[in-house]
Amino acid sequence: MNEFFPEVTTIKYEGADSKNPLSFKHYKADEKVLGKTMAEHLRFAVCYWHTFKGLGDDPFGGPTMIRSYNASSDPMKVAEDTMYAAFEFFTKLGVNFWCFHDRDIAPEADNLAETNRRLDKIVPIAKKLQDESGIKLLWGTTNAFSHRRFLAGASTNPSPSVFAYAASQVKKAMEITHELGGAGYVFWGGREGYETLLNTDIKRELEHMGIFMNMAADYKKEIGFGGDLYIEPKPKEPTKHQYDFDAGNCYAFLQKYDLLDDFKLNIEANHATLAGHSFLHELQYSIANGIFGSVDANRGDLLLGWDTDQFPTDIYDTTLAMYIILKAGGFTKGGLNFDAHLRRQSIDPVDLFYAHIGAIDCFARGLKNAEKMINDGRVEQIVKDRYAGWNSGIGNEIETGNANFSKLEKYTLEHGEPKLQSGRQELIENIINEYI
Ligand code: XLS
Ligand code: NI
Ligand code: NI
């Protein structure tokens, strides 16, 4: 079998002092942190689209990256070679999961039946490679935004025929995700939004999306797919406004269409910042509302206002993200999917390894820092103390529904001006820097 990344052998843990760029300095898959191995906690996934199908093109120029698995003029040969290259990459990198869109793994043909036949040729290869390597599918998804038929959205398209097409596509993508034993299935509504309100019936479009997602939840049950369903919030791009704007919008949508039992969220760091939130905010908000599921681990560039999908490098961010996730019980079926791509100038295949190694080590450090934070407990104690007033007395009466406005007026007249306390922000920031 010919290799697609012959210049790289298996990436190993060599410790923080190693100068070998093709080694992990912090990620040791089987090292235990708070009772579980690092691999079990972090559940890293490589994404198929950026890593194997993204070739450095941007709105101003074509591909810059040349890959041996792309060489054939036969698109199905490219699809096959890419699948072998992908599993070679996952194996050499040492991750346990991957993620894909239907159209990443097999190119679209002239009609749906032929497109599905193409998937049926590729999926058994993926299955064989999964079985041989032990690498699993974190989630599958549908690309219902690239083809011109989806120019005005998929489930929110003004045309019911496009809605039907998208439904057929999700049906098949869910079936192959099930076939590959996927732990989840993602909905990212790339064009589920609008360019202008002048031609848009928001009420109707949202209702259609609600119907669509209910059909998806029903189909999951119909085929016995055991993975979690996720919505991935993003505020805009390519649309001016996307309906799944942020975790808050998704939560309202899930409540309105009675989907809270069926869906969780896949939180992407760069989408959070595009929505004017921090990554931590989106994590905290979804955890607080019981809809946290999985993470697209990347980062944006605050000086560029778009989804730059860079690899995570900020240890402060990964520390706090892992702290929040661990305190919420950790991942169950979700994980950390590197929805990130190389910069246009990083043209060598080895750059794919550098990028993923850096991101994996960045989260490994975050995990170990979070362990220190949890074991130390000082930050948690400050937060607990801040809310201690609610554990007894009037606070407890309010929380348990045993107070009303008249009672609270009486309390205030008796007790007078409330005693204030410091928020301790700077102290907390100092403590966090001790762990990093
Ligand atoms: C695009 C999204 C996309 C989803 C999967 O911005 O992040 O890559 O993760 O469709
Ligand atoms: Ni994403
Ligand atoms: Ni994105």
Coordinates of C-alpha atoms and ligand atoms in Angstrom, one line a residue:
M1 CA 0.0 0.0 0.0
N2 CA 1.5 3.3 -1.0
E3 CA 1.7 6.0 1.7
F4 CA 0.4 9.5 1.3
F5 CA 2.4 11.0 4.2
P6 CA 5.7 9.1 3.8
E7 CA 7.7 11.8 5.5
V8 CA 5.8 11.3 8.8
T9 CA 5.8 8.2 11.1
T10 CA 3.6 7.8 14.2
I11 CA 3.6 10.8 16.4
K12 CA 4.7 10.0 19.9
Y13 CA 4.7 11.7 23.3
E14 CA 8.2 12.8 24.0
G15 CA 7.6 15.3 26.9
A16 CA 7.9 19.0 27.3
D17 CA 11.7 19.1 26.7
S18 CA 11.6 17.5 23.3
K19 CA 12.6 19.7 20.3
N20 CA 11.1 17.3 17.8
P21 CA 8.3 19.2 16.1
L22 CA 6.7 15.9 15.1
S23 CA 6.1 14.8 18.7
F24 CA 3.6 15.6 21.5
K25 CA 5.0 17.6 24.4
H26 CA 2.0 17.4 26.6
Y27 CA -0.6 14.9 25.2
K28 CA 0.0 11.5 26.5
A29 CA -3.0 9.5 25.4
D30 CA -3.0 7.0 28.3
E31 CA -2.0 9.4 31.1
K32 CA -4.8 9.6 33.7
V33 CA -6.2 12.9 34.6
L34 CA -9.0 13.0 37.2
G35 CA -9.7 9.3 36.8
K36 CA -9.8 9.1 33.0
T37 CA -7.2 8.9 30.4
M38 CA -6.4 12.1 28.4
A39 CA -7.8 10.3 25.3
E40 CA -11.0 9.5 27.0
H41 CA -11.5 13.1 28.2
L42 CA -10.5 14.9 25.1
R43 CA -12.0 12.7 22.3
F44 CA -10.1 14.5 19.6
A45 CA -11.5 14.3 16.0
V46 CA -10.0 15.3 12.7
C47 CA -12.4 16.9 10.3
Y48 CA -12.4 15.6 6.7
W49 CA -13.4 18.8 4.9
H50 CA -10.7 21.3 5.9
T51 CA -8.0 18.7 6.4
F52 CA -8.4 16.7 3.2
K53 CA -10.6 18.7 0.9
G54 CA -9.5 22.2 1.8
L55 CA -6.6 23.2 -0.4
G56 CA -5.9 26.7 0.6
D57 CA -8.4 28.4 -1.7
D58 CA -10.1 31.7 -0.6
P59 CA -12.5 34.2 -2.2
F60 CA -9.5 35.8 -3.9
G61 CA -7.6 32.8 -5.2
G62 CA -7.6 29.1 -6.0
P63 CA -5.9 26.2 -4.3
T64 CA -2.3 26.5 -3.2
M65 CA -1.9 23.0 -1.8
I66 CA -1.0 20.0 -3.9
R67 CA -1.8 16.6 -2.5
S68 CA -0.9 13.2 -3.9
Y69 CA -4.4 11.8 -3.1
N70 CA -5.9 14.4 -5.4
A71 CA -3.9 13.5 -8.4
S72 CA -6.3 11.3 -10.4
S73 CA -8.7 12.7 -13.0
D74 CA -11.3 10.2 -11.9
P75 CA -13.3 11.8 -9.0
M76 CA -14.1 8.4 -7.5
K77 CA -10.4 7.4 -7.5
V78 CA -9.7 10.7 -5.7
A79 CA -12.4 9.9 -3.2
E80 CA -11.0 6.4 -2.5
D81 CA -7.4 7.6 -2.3
T82 CA -8.4 10.5 0.1
M83 CA -10.1 8.0 2.4
Y84 CA -6.9 5.9 2.6
A85 CA -4.9 9.1 3.1
A86 CA -7.3 10.2 5.8
F87 CA -7.0 7.0 7.8
E88 CA -3.2 7.1 7.4
F89 CA -3.3 10.6 8.8
F90 CA -5.6 9.7 11.8
T91 CA -3.5 6.7 12.6
K92 CA -0.1 8.5 12.5
L93 CA -1.5 11.4 14.5
G94 CA -3.0 9.0 17.0
V95 CA -6.5 10.5 17.3
N96 CA -9.5 8.2 17.9
F97 CA -12.2 10.0 15.9
W98 CA -13.1 11.7 12.6
C99 CA -16.0 13.8 11.3
F100 CA -17.3 14.3 7.7
H101 CA -19.9 15.8 5.5
D102 CA -21.5 13.5 3.0
R103 CA -20.1 15.5 0.1
D104 CA -16.6 15.4 1.5
I105 CA -16.2 11.7 1.2
A106 CA -17.9 11.2 -2.2
P107 CA -18.5 13.9 -4.8
E108 CA -22.0 14.7 -5.9
A109 CA -23.1 13.2 -9.2
D110 CA -25.7 14.4 -11.7
N111 CA -28.7 13.0 -9.7
L112 CA -29.4 11.9 -6.2
A113 CA -29.6 8.2 -7.0
E114 CA -26.1 8.2 -8.5
T115 CA -24.8 10.4 -5.7
N116 CA -26.1 7.9 -3.2
R117 CA -24.5 5.0 -5.2
R118 CA -21.2 6.8 -4.9
L119 CA -21.6 7.0 -1.2
D120 CA -22.4 3.3 -1.1
K121 CA -19.0 2.7 -2.8
I122 CA -17.0 4.8 -0.3
V123 CA -18.7 4.0 3.0
P124 CA -17.7 0.3 3.0
I125 CA -14.0 1.5 2.5
A126 CA -14.4 3.8 5.5
K127 CA -16.0 1.0 7.5
K128 CA -13.1 -1.3 6.7
L129 CA -10.5 1.3 7.6
Q130 CA -12.4 2.1 10.8
D131 CA -12.4 -1.6 11.8
E132 CA -8.8 -2.1 11.0
S133 CA -7.6 1.0 12.8
G134 CA -10.1 1.2 15.7
I135 CA -10.8 4.8 14.8
K136 CA -14.4 5.8 15.2
L137 CA -16.7 8.4 13.8
L138 CA -17.5 11.3 16.1
W139 CA -20.2 12.6 13.9
G140 CA -21.4 12.9 10.3
T141 CA -23.2 15.7 8.7
T142 CA -24.8 16.9 5.4
N143 CA -23.4 19.6 3.2
A144 CA -26.7 21.3 2.2
F145 CA -25.1 24.7 1.4
S146 CA -22.5 24.3 -1.3
H147 CA -24.6 23.2 -4.3
R148 CA -26.4 25.9 -6.2
R149 CA -29.8 24.4 -5.4
F150 CA -29.3 25.5 -1.8
L151 CA -28.6 29.1 -2.8
A152 CA -31.6 30.2 -0.6
G153 CA -31.2 27.6 2.1
A154 CA -32.2 24.0 2.6
S155 CA -35.0 23.5 5.1
T156 CA -35.7 27.2 5.0
N157 CA -35.7 27.5 1.3
P158 CA -38.8 29.2 -0.2
S159 CA -39.2 26.1 -2.5
P160 CA -40.7 22.9 -1.0
S161 CA -38.8 20.9 -3.6
V162 CA -35.5 22.1 -2.2
F163 CA -36.8 21.2 1.3
A164 CA -37.5 17.7 0.0
Y165 CA -34.1 17.4 -1.6
A166 CA -32.4 18.5 1.6
A167 CA -34.5 15.9 3.6
S168 CA -33.5 13.2 1.2
Q169 CA -29.9 14.1 1.6
V170 CA -30.1 14.2 5.4
K171 CA -31.9 10.8 5.4
K172 CA -29.0 9.2 3.5
A173 CA -26.3 11.0 5.5
M174 CA -27.9 9.9 8.7
E175 CA -28.1 6.3 7.4
I176 CA -24.4 6.2 6.6
T177 CA -23.5 7.8 9.9
H178 CA -25.5 5.1 11.6
E179 CA -23.8 2.5 9.4
L180 CA -20.4 3.8 10.5
G181 CA -21.4 3.7 14.1
G182 CA -21.3 7.5 14.5
A183 CA -21.6 8.9 18.0
G184 CA -23.4 12.0 16.7
Y185 CA -24.9 13.8 13.8
V186 CA -24.6 17.6 13.2
F187 CA -26.8 20.2 11.6
W188 CA -25.0 23.3 10.6
G189 CA -27.4 25.5 8.6
G190 CA -25.0 27.3 6.4
R191 CA -27.6 29.1 4.4
E192 CA -30.6 28.8 6.8
G193 CA -31.0 32.5 7.2
Y194 CA -31.4 35.5 4.9
E195 CA -29.6 38.0 2.8
T196 CA -32.4 40.6 3.0
L197 CA -35.6 40.8 4.9
L198 CA -37.2 42.4 1.9
N199 CA -37.8 39.0 0.3
T200 CA -38.0 36.8 3.5
D201 CA -40.9 35.4 5.4
I202 CA -39.1 34.7 8.7
K203 CA -42.1 33.1 10.4
R204 CA -42.7 30.6 7.7
E205 CA -39.0 29.8 7.3
L206 CA -38.5 29.1 11.0
E207 CA -41.6 26.9 11.0
H208 CA -40.2 24.9 8.1
M209 CA -37.0 24.5 10.0
G210 CA -38.9 23.3 13.0
I211 CA -40.8 20.7 10.9
F212 CA -37.5 19.6 9.3
M213 CA -35.8 19.0 12.6
N214 CA -38.7 17.1 13.9
M215 CA -38.6 14.9 10.8
A216 CA -34.9 14.3 11.5
A217 CA -35.5 13.4 15.1
D218 CA -38.2 11.0 14.0
Y219 CA -36.0 9.4 11.4
K220 CA -33.2 8.9 13.9
K221 CA -35.7 6.8 16.0
E222 CA -37.0 5.0 12.9
I223 CA -33.6 3.7 12.0
G224 CA -32.5 3.2 15.6
F225 CA -29.5 5.5 15.3
G226 CA -28.1 5.9 18.8
G227 CA -25.9 9.0 18.3
D228 CA -26.8 12.4 19.6
L229 CA -28.2 15.1 17.3
Y230 CA -26.5 18.5 17.4
I231 CA -27.3 21.9 16.1
E232 CA -24.1 24.0 15.5
P233 CA -24.9 27.7 16.1
K234 CA -23.3 30.3 13.9
P235 CA -24.5 33.9 13.5
K236 CA -23.7 34.6 9.8
E237 CA -21.4 33.7 6.9
P238 CA -22.3 32.8 4.3
T239 CA -25.6 34.4 5.0
K240 CA -26.0 37.9 6.5
H241 CA -28.1 36.4 9.3
Q242 CA -28.3 32.7 10.3
Y243 CA -31.3 31.6 12.3
D244 CA -29.1 29.4 14.6
F245 CA -27.3 32.6 15.5
D246 CA -26.0 31.5 18.9
A247 CA -26.7 29.1 21.7
G248 CA -29.5 31.4 23.0
N249 CA -31.3 31.4 19.6
C250 CA -30.9 27.7 19.3
Y251 CA -32.4 27.2 22.8
A252 CA -35.4 29.2 21.9
F253 CA -35.9 27.3 18.7
L254 CA -35.5 23.9 20.4
Q255 CA -38.1 24.9 23.1
K256 CA -40.6 26.3 20.6
Y257 CA -40.5 23.2 18.4
D258 CA -40.4 20.8 21.3
L259 CA -37.0 19.4 20.4
L260 CA -35.2 19.7 23.7
D261 CA -35.2 15.9 24.2
D262 CA -33.8 15.3 20.8
F263 CA -31.0 17.9 20.2
K264 CA -28.0 19.3 21.9
L265 CA -25.5 21.9 20.6
N266 CA -22.1 21.6 18.9
I267 CA -20.4 24.8 20.1
E268 CA -17.7 26.2 17.8
A269 CA -15.2 28.6 19.3
N270 CA -14.9 30.8 16.2
H271 CA -18.7 31.0 15.8
A272 CA -19.1 32.2 19.4
T273 CA -16.8 35.1 18.7
L274 CA -18.5 35.9 15.4
A275 CA -21.7 36.2 17.4
G276 CA -20.1 38.7 19.8
H277 CA -19.7 36.1 22.6
S278 CA -16.7 34.3 24.0
F279 CA -16.3 30.6 23.5
L280 CA -16.7 30.2 27.2
H281 CA -20.0 32.1 27.2
E282 CA -21.4 29.7 24.6
L283 CA -20.2 26.7 26.6
Q284 CA -21.5 28.0 29.9
Y285 CA -24.9 29.0 28.4
S286 CA -25.5 25.6 26.8
I287 CA -24.3 23.7 29.9
A288 CA -26.5 25.9 32.1
N289 CA -29.5 24.9 29.9
G290 CA -28.7 21.3 29.6
I291 CA -28.0 21.3 25.8
F292 CA -24.3 21.1 25.7
G293 CA -23.1 18.3 23.4
S294 CA -19.9 18.7 21.5
V295 CA -17.2 21.2 20.4
D296 CA -15.7 22.4 17.2
A297 CA -12.3 23.4 18.5
N298 CA -10.8 26.2 16.6
R299 CA -10.2 30.0 17.0
G300 CA -10.8 33.2 15.1
D301 CA -8.8 36.3 14.6
L302 CA -10.3 39.2 16.3
L303 CA -8.8 41.6 13.7
L304 CA -10.5 39.7 10.9
G305 CA -14.3 39.6 11.2
W306 CA -14.9 36.2 9.7
D307 CA -14.7 32.5 10.4
T308 CA -11.0 32.0 10.0
D309 CA -11.1 28.5 11.5
Q310 CA -7.6 28.6 12.8
F311 CA -6.2 25.8 15.0
P312 CA -6.5 26.5 18.7
T313 CA -3.3 27.8 20.3
D314 CA -4.5 29.8 23.3
I315 CA -3.8 27.9 26.5
Y316 CA -5.9 30.3 28.6
D317 CA -8.9 29.5 26.5
T318 CA -8.4 25.8 26.5
T319 CA -7.8 25.8 30.3
L320 CA -11.1 27.5 31.0
A321 CA -13.0 25.5 28.4
M322 CA -11.8 22.2 29.9
Y323 CA -12.5 23.5 33.4
I324 CA -16.1 24.3 32.5
I325 CA -16.5 21.0 30.5
L326 CA -15.0 18.9 33.3
K327 CA -17.1 20.6 35.9
A328 CA -20.2 19.7 33.8
G329 CA -19.2 16.0 33.9
G330 CA -17.0 16.0 30.7
F331 CA -18.0 14.8 27.2
T332 CA -20.3 11.8 26.8
K333 CA -20.9 11.3 23.1
G334 CA -19.3 14.6 22.0
G335 CA -15.7 15.5 21.7
L336 CA -13.2 18.1 20.4
N337 CA -13.4 18.2 16.6
F338 CA -10.7 20.3 15.0
D339 CA -12.9 22.3 12.5
A340 CA -9.8 24.2 11.5
H341 CA -7.7 24.7 8.4
L342 CA -4.1 25.5 7.5
R343 CA -3.3 29.0 6.4
R344 CA -3.0 29.4 2.6
Q345 CA 0.8 29.6 2.8
S346 CA 1.2 26.4 4.8
I347 CA 1.3 24.3 1.7
D348 CA 3.2 21.1 2.8
P349 CA 1.4 18.0 3.9
V350 CA 3.6 18.0 7.1
D351 CA 1.9 21.3 8.0
L352 CA -1.2 19.3 8.7
F353 CA 0.6 17.4 11.3
Y354 CA 2.2 20.5 12.9
A355 CA -1.3 22.1 13.1
H356 CA -3.0 19.2 14.7
I357 CA -0.1 18.4 17.1
G358 CA -0.1 22.0 18.3
A359 CA -3.9 22.0 18.8
I360 CA -3.8 18.6 20.6
D361 CA -1.0 19.8 23.0
C362 CA -2.9 23.0 23.6
F363 CA -5.9 21.1 24.8
A364 CA -3.8 18.6 26.7
R365 CA -2.3 21.6 28.6
G366 CA -5.8 23.0 29.1
L367 CA -6.9 19.7 30.5
K368 CA -4.0 19.5 33.0
N369 CA -4.5 23.1 34.1
A370 CA -8.2 22.4 34.6
E371 CA -7.3 19.5 36.8
K372 CA -5.1 21.7 38.9
M373 CA -7.9 24.3 39.2
I374 CA -10.4 21.6 40.2
N375 CA -8.1 20.0 42.7
D376 CA -7.1 23.3 44.2
G377 CA -10.7 24.5 44.4
R378 CA -9.9 28.2 45.2
V379 CA -11.8 29.6 42.2
E380 CA -14.8 27.4 42.9
Q381 CA -14.8 28.4 46.5
I382 CA -14.9 32.1 45.7
V383 CA -17.9 31.5 43.4
K384 CA -19.6 29.4 46.0
D385 CA -19.1 32.1 48.7
R386 CA -20.5 34.7 46.3
Y387 CA -23.8 32.9 46.2
A388 CA -23.8 31.7 49.8
G389 CA -26.7 34.0 50.8
W390 CA -29.1 31.8 48.8
N391 CA -28.4 28.7 50.9
S392 CA -30.5 29.8 53.9
G393 CA -32.8 32.5 55.2
I394 CA -34.6 34.7 52.7
G395 CA -32.4 33.5 49.8
N396 CA -33.6 30.0 50.3
E397 CA -37.2 31.1 50.7
I398 CA -37.0 32.9 47.3
E399 CA -35.4 29.9 45.6
T400 CA -38.0 27.5 47.0
G401 CA -41.0 29.6 46.0
N402 CA -41.8 30.7 49.6
A403 CA -41.5 34.4 49.1
N404 CA -43.5 37.1 47.3
F405 CA -43.2 40.8 46.8
S406 CA -45.0 41.7 50.0
K407 CA -42.8 39.4 52.1
L408 CA -39.7 40.8 50.4
E409 CA -40.8 44.4 51.1
K410 CA -41.2 43.5 54.8
Y411 CA -37.8 41.9 54.8
T412 CA -36.2 45.0 53.2
L413 CA -37.9 47.4 55.6
E414 CA -36.6 45.3 58.5
H415 CA -33.0 44.8 57.3
G416 CA -32.3 48.0 55.5
E417 CA -29.6 48.6 53.0
P418 CA -28.0 45.3 51.7
K419 CA -24.4 44.5 52.7
L420 CA -22.3 44.4 49.5
Q421 CA -19.4 42.1 48.7
S422 CA -16.4 42.3 46.3
G423 CA -16.6 40.5 43.0
R424 CA -12.9 39.5 43.3
Q425 CA -12.3 39.5 39.6
E426 CA -8.6 40.4 39.8
L427 CA -7.9 37.9 42.5
I428 CA -9.6 35.1 40.4
E429 CA -7.6 36.2 37.4
N430 CA -4.4 36.0 39.4
I431 CA -5.2 32.6 40.7
I432 CA -6.0 31.3 37.2
N433 CA -2.6 32.5 36.0
E434 CA -0.9 30.4 38.7
Y435 CA -2.2 27.3 36.9
I436 CA -1.2 28.4 33.4
Ligands
XLS1 C1 -18.9 26.2 9.1 C2 -19.1 25.1 10.0 C3 -19.1 23.7 9.4 C4 -19.7 22.7 10.3 C5 -20.1 21.5 9.7 O1 -18.6 27.3 9.5 O2 -18.3 25.2 11.1 O3 -17.8 23.4 9.2 O4 -18.9 22.4 11.4 O5 -21.0 21.7 8.7
NI2 NI -18.0 23.8 12.6
NI3 NI -17.0 27.4 11.3

